[in-house]
Short mmCIF file of C-alpha atoms in Angstrom, two decimals:
data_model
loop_
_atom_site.label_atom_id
_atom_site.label_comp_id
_atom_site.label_asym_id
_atom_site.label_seq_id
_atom_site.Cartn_x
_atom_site.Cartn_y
_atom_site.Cartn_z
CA UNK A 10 72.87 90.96 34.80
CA UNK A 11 75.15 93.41 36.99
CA UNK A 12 75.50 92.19 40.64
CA UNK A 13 73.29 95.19 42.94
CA UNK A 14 74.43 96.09 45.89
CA UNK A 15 72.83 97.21 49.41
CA UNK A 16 75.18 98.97 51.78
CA UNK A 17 74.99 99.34 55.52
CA UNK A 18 76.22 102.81 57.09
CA UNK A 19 76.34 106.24 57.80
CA UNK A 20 75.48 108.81 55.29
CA UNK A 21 75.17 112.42 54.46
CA UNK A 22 73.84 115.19 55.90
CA UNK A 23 75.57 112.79 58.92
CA UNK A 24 79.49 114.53 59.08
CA UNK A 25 81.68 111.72 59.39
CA UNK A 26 84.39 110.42 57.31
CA UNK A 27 82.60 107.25 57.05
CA UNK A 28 79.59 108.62 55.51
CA UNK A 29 81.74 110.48 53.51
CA UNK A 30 83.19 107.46 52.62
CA UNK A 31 80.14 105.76 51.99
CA UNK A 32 78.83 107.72 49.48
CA UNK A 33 81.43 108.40 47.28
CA UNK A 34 81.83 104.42 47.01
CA UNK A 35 78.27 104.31 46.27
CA UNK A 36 77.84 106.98 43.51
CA UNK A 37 81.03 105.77 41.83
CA UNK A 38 79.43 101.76 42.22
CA UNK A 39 75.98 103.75 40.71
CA UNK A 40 78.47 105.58 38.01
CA UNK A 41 78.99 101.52 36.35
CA UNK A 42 75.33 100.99 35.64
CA UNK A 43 74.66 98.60 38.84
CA UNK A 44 71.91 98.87 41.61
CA UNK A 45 72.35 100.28 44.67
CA UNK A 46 70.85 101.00 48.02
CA UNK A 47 71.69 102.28 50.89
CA UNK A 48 70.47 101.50 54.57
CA UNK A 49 71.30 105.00 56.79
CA UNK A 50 72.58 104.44 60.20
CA UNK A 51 70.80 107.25 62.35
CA UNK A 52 70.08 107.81 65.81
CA UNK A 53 66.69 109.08 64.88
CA UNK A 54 64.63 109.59 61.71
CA UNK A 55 65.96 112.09 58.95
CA UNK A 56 64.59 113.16 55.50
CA UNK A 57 65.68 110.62 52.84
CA UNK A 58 68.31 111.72 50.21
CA UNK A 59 69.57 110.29 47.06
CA UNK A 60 70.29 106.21 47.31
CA UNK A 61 68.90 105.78 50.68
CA UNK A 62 66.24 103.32 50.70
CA UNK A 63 66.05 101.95 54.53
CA UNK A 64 66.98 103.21 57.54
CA UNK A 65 68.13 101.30 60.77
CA UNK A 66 67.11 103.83 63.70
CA UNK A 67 69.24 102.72 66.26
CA UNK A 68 66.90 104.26 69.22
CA UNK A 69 63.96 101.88 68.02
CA UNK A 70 64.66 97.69 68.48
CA UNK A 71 62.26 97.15 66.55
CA UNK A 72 64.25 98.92 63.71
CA UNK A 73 66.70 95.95 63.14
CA UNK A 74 64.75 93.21 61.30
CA UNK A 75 63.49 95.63 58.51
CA UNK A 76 66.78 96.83 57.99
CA UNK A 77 68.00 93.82 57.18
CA UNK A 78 65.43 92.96 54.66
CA UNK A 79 65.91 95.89 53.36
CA UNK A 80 69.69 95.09 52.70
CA UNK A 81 68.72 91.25 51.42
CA UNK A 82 67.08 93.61 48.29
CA UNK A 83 69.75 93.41 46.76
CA UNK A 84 72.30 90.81 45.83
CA UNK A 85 75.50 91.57 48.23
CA UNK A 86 75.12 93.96 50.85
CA UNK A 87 78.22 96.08 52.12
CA UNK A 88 78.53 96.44 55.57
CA UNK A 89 81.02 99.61 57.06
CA UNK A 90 82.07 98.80 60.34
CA UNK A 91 83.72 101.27 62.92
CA UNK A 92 82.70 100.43 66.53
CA UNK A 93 81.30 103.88 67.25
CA UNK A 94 78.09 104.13 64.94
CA UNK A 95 76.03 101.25 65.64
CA UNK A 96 73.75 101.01 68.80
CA UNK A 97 74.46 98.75 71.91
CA UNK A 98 78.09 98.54 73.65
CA UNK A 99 81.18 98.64 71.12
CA UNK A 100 78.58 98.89 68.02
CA UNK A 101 77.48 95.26 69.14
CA UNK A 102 74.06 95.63 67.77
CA UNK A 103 75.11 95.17 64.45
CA UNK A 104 76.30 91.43 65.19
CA UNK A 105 73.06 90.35 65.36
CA UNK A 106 71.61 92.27 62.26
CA UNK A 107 74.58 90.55 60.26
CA UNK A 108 73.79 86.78 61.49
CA UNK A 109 70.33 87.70 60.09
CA UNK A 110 71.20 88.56 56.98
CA UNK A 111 70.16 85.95 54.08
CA UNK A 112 73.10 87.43 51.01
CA UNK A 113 76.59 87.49 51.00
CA UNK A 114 77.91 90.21 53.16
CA UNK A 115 81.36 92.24 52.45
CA UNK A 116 82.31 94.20 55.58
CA UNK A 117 84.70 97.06 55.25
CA UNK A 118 86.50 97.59 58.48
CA UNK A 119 87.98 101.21 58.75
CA UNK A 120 89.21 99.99 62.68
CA UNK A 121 91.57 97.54 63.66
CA UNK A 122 92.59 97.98 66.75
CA UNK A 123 96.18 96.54 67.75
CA UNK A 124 95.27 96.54 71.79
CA UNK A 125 91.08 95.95 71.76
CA UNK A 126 89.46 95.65 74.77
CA UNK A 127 88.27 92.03 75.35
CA UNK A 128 84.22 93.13 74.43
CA UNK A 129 85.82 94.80 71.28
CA UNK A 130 87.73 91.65 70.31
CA UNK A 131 84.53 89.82 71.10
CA UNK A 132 82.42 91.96 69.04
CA UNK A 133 84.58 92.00 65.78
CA UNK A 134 85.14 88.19 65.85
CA UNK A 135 81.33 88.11 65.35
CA UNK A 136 81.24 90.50 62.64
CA UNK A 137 84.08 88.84 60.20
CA UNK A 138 82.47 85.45 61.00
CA UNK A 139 79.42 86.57 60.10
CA UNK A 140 81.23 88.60 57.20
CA UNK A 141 81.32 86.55 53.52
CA UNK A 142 84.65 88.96 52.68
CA UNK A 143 86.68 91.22 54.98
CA UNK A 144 87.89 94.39 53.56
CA UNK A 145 90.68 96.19 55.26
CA UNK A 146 91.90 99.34 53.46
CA UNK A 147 96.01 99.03 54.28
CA UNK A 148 98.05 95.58 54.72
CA UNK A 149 99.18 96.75 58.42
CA UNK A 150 95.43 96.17 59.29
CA UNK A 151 95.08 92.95 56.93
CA UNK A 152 97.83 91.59 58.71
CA UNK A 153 96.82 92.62 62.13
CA UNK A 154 93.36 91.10 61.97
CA UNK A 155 94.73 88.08 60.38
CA UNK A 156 97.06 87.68 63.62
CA UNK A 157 94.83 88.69 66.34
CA UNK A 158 91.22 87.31 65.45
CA UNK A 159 92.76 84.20 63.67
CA UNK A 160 90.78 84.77 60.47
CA UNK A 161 91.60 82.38 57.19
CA UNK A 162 93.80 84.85 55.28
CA UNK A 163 91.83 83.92 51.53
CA UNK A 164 89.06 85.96 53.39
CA UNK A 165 90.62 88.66 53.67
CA UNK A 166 90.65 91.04 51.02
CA UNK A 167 93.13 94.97 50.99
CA UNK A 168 91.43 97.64 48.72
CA UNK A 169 92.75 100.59 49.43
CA UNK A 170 90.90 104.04 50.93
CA UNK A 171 89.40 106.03 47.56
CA UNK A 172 89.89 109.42 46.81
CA UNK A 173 88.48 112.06 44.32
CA UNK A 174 90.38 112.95 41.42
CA UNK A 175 91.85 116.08 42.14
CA UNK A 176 94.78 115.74 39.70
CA UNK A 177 93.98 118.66 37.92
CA UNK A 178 96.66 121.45 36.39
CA UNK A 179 98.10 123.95 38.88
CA UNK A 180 96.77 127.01 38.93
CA UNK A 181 99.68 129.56 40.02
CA UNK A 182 97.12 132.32 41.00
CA UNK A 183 94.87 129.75 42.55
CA UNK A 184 96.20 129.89 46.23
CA UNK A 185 95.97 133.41 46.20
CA UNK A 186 92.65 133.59 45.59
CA UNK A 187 91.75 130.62 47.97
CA UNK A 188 93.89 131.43 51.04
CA UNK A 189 94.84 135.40 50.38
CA UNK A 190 98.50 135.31 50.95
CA UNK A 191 100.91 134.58 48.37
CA UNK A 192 102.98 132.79 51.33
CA UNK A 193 103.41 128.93 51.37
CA UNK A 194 100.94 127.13 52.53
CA UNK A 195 100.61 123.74 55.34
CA UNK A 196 97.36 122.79 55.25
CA UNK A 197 95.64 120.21 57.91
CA UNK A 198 91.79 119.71 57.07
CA UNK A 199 89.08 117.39 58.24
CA UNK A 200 86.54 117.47 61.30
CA UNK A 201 88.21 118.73 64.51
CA UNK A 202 88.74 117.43 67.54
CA UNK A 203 91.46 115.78 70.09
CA UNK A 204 93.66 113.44 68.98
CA UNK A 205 94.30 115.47 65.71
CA UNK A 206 97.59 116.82 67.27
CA UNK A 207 96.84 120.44 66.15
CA UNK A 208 98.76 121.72 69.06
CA UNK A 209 101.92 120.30 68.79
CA UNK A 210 101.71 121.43 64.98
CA UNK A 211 101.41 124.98 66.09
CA UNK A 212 104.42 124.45 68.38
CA UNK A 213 106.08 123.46 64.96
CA UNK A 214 105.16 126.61 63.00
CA UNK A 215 106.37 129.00 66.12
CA UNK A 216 109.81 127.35 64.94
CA UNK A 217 109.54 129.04 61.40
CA UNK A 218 109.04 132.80 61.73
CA UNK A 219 112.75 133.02 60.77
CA UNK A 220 111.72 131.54 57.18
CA UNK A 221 111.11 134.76 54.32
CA UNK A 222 108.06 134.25 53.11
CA UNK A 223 106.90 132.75 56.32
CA UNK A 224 104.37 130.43 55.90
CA UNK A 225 100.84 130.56 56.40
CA UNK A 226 98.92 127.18 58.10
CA UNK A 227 95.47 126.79 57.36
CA UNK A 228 93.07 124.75 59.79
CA UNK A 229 90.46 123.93 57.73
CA UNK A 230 87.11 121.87 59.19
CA UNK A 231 84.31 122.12 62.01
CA UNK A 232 84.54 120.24 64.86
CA UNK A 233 83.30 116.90 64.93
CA UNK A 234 79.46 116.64 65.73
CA UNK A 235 80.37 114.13 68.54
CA UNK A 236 82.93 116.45 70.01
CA UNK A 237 80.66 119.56 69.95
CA UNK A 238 77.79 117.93 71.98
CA UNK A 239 80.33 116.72 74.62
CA UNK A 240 82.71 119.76 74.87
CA UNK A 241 81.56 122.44 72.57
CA UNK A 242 84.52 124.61 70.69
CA UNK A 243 86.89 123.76 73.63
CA UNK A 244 89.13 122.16 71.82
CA UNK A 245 89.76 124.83 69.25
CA UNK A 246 89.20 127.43 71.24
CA UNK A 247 92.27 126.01 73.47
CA UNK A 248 93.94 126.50 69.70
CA UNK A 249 93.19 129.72 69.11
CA UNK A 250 94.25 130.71 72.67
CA UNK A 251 98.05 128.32 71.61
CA UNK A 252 98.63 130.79 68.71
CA UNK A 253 98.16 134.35 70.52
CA UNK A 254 100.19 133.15 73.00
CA UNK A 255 102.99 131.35 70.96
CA UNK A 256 102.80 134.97 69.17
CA UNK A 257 102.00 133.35 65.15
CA UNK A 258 98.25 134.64 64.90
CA UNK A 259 99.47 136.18 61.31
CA UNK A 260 100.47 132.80 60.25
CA UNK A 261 97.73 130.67 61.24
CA UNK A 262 94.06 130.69 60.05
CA UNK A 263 91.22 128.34 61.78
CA UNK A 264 88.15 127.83 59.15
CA UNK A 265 85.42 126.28 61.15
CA UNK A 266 82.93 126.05 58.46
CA UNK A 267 81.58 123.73 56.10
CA UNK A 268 82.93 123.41 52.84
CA UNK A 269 81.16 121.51 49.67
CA UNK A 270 83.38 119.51 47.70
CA UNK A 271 84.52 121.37 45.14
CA UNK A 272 85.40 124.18 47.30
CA UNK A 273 87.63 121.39 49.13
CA UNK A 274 88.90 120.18 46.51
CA UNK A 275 90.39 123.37 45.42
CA UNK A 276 91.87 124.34 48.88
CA UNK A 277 94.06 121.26 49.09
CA UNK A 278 94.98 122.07 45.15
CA UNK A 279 96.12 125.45 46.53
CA UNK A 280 98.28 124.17 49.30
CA UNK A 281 101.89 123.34 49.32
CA UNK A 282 102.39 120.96 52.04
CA UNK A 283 99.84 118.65 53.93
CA UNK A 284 100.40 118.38 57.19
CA UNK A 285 99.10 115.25 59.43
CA UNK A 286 100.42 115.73 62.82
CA UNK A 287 97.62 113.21 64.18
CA UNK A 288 99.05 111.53 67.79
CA UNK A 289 97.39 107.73 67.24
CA UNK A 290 99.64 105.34 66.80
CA UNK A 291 96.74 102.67 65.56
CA UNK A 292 95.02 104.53 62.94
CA UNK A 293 94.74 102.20 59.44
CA UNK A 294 92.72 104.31 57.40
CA UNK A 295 93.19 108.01 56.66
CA UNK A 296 91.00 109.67 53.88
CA UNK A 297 92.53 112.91 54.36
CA UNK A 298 95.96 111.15 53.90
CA UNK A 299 94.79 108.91 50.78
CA UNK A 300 93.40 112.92 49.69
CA UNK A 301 96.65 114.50 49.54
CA UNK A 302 98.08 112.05 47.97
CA UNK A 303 95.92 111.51 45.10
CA UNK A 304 96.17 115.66 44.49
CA UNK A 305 100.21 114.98 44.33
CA UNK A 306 100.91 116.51 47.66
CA UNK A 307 103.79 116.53 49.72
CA UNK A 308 103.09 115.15 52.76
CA UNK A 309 104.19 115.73 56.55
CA UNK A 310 102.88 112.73 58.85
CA UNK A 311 102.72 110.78 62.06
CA UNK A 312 103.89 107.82 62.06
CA UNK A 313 100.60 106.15 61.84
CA UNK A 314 100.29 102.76 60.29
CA UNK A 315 98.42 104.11 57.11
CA UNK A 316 100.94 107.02 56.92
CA UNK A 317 103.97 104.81 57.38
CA UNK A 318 102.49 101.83 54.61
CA UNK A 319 101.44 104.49 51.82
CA UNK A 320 104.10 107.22 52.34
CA UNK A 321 107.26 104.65 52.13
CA UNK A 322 107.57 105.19 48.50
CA UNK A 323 108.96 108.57 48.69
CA UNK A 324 105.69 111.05 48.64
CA UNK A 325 106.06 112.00 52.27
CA UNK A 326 108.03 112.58 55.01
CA UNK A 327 107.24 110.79 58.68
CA UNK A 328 107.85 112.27 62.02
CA UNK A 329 106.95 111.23 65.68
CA UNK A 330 103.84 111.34 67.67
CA UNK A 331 103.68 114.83 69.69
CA UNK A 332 107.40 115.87 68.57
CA UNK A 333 107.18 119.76 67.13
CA UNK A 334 110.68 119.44 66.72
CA UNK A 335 110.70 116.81 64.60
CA UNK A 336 107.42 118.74 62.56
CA UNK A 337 109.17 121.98 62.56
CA UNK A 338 112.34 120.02 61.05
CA UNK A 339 110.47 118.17 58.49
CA UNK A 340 108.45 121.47 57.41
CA UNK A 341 111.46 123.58 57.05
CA UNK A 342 113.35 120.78 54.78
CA UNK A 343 110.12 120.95 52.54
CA UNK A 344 110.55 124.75 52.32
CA UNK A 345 113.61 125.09 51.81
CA UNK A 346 115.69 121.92 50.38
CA UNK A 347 115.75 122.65 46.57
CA UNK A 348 113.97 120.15 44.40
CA UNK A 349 111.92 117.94 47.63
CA UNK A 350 108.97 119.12 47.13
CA UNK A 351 108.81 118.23 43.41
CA UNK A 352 110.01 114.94 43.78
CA UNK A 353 107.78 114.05 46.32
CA UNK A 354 104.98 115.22 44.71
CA UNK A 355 105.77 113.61 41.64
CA UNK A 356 105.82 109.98 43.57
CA UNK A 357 102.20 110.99 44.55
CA UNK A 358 101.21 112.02 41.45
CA UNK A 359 102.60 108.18 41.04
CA UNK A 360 100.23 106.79 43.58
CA UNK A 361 97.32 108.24 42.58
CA UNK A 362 95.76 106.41 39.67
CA UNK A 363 95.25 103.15 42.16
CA UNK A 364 93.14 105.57 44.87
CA UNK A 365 90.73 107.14 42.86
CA UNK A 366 87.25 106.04 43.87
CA UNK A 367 86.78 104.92 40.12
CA UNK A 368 89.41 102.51 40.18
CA UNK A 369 88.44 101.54 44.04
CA UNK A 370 84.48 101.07 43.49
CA UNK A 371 85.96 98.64 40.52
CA UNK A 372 87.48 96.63 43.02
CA UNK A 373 83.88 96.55 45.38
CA UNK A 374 82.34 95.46 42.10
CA UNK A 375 84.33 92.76 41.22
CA UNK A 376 84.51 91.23 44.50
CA UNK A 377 80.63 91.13 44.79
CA UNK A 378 80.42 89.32 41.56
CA UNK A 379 82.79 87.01 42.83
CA UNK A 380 80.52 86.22 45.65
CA UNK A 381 77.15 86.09 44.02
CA UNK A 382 79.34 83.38 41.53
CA UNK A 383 80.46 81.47 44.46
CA UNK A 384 76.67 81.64 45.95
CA UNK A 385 74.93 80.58 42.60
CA UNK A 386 77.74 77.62 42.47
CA UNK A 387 76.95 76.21 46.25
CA UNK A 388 73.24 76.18 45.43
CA UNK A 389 73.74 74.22 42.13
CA UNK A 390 75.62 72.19 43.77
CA UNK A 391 73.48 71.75 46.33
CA UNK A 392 70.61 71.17 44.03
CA UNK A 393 72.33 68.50 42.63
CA UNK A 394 73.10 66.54 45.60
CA UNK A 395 69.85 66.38 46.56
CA UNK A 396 68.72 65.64 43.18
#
């Protein structure tokens, strides 16, 4: 009988990458014939949608306990972790939901931080204790929890960040029908907000109005729901104001609207270069990076940890935090250096067949069958003791 599988975590309509994340692994762990639920993590009660079957309403305490009967339904339950979406300081409400929980628990974390705070060290101690297996989506953050939370290492577990397969045959009139210029195109996409290092990308592009065709940079993505309640279009509108002033309005377009997948999809197909100018220096998971990739993309990064580990092969070039310069450099090699493009591209293309969420949800799978195996052994074991 096929191990089910509860999972604890945002979800759509909620815009954020990790219930974006969440429910691509869940259709694809649906798409191999086993059970699954999903427990929504929502500030307050929304209409239910395909494979949610709980939700924990962080506003009510009295929310908690059902939720996690809810997620003992099922055989393993799947826990994503990021320190913002849970209720109480750092996400610390979760801890105690976890140390309820009666079935073997995989937690995914899509944070480790390399400098927490000491209530953020605190609070993620709890939840790998508490955790059966630790997933960590990069080695950089495998190793990094391993050193700085002392964790046994066995328990630890990399699967890399999924993507859709967006492999698909190029399309030469495709970007012109997507993006209306014929021009080369960077593309950035993904929620807005600071911290994206949008600005010092379009410092970069004011370096390439010499180039013939000039290219065109697309912005693609509403601001983040978070950002908009605190600050409103601010940030973007800051943008907007960057590019009159740096004089490049013709080559830059800002999309602030939503887009459904397939209509994603096919505006990263129709780009030429994917540019990640993002300024952390911390971040271990990037679906937009893992993206690009998978659709054989050239890529122009940070040097983030998750940029630096999957990019070393070849299928990207890295650059500074906040250095146009360096962006502008990078860009115009990419352009203009016969042959680069291709190549880098074709070590993508390379990449891909290990990221798509097919081959990822596999992973999931077998590791919760693993579990349930080691929990079925322990109790016959146990039985026989007392026996």
């Amino acid at each position: 009988m096929a191990t089910s599988f509860s999972m604890l975590s945002t979800f759509p309509p909620t815009q954020c990458g990790l219930a974006t994340f969440a429910r691509a692994l869940v259709t694809e762990i649906a798409a191999s014939g086993a059970e699954v639920g999903v427990v929504r993590v929502v500030d307050e009660p929304e209409p239910r949608v395909p494979f949610v079957t709980h939700e924990w309403v962080t506003s009510d305490p009295g929310s908690m306990r059902a939720a996690a009967h809810a997620l003992e339904e099922f055989d393993v339950a799947i826990v994503q972790h990021e320190y913002g979406i849970f209720g109480g300081r750092d996400g610390a409400d979760v801890v105690e939901l976890m140390e309820s929980v009666r079935v073997p628990i995989i937690v995914v974390l899509h944070t480790v931080l390399a400098n927490p705070t000491l209530h953020q060290h605190q609070v993620l101690a709890r939840v790998v204790k508490a955790a059966s297996l630790v997933i960590t989506m990069t080695d950089t953050a495998r190793r990094r929890l391993i050193h700085g939370w002392v964790i046994d290492p066995d328990k630890v577990q990399v699967i890399a960040h999924g993507a859709e397969d967006n492999r698909g045959t190029a399309d030469p009139d495709l970007r012109t029908r997507l993006t209306d210029a014929p021009n080369p195109t960077v593309l950035t996409w993904g929620l807005l907000g600071e911290g994206k290092g949008i600005e010092w990308a379009l410092t970069a592009m004011a370096d390439l109005t010499d180039l013939d065709p000039q290219p065109t940079f697309r912005v693609v993505g509403e601001t983040h729901p978070r950002v908009l309640e605190r600050q409103g279009e601010a940030y973007r509108n800051g943008l907007i104001a960057q590019t009159q002033a740096l004089g490049i309005t013709s080559m830059v377009s800002f999309e602030g609207r939503y887009h459904d997948l397939d209509s994603l999809l096919g505006i990263v197909r129709a780009a030429d270069i994917i540019l990640l100018p993002y300024d952390s220096k911390d971040q271990v998971t990037s679906g937009v990076l893992t993206e690009a990739v998978v659709a054989g993309k050239p890529v122009v990064s940070t040097r983030f940890p998750h940029a630096v580990e999957l990019l070393s092969s070849g299928a990207g070039l890295l650059v500074p935090q906040r250095d146009p310069a360096s962006i502008s450099a990078a860009l115009r090699r990419l352009l203009t250096e016969p042959g680069l493009a291709e190549s880098m591209g074709a070590e993508a293309r390379l990449l891909a067949p290990g990221l798509l969420w097919s081959a990822v949800a596999g992973e999931y799978i077998e590791a919760g069958d693993r579990l349930v195996a080691t929990r079925a052994e322990l109790q016959t074991v146990g039985r026989l003791s007392v026996a």
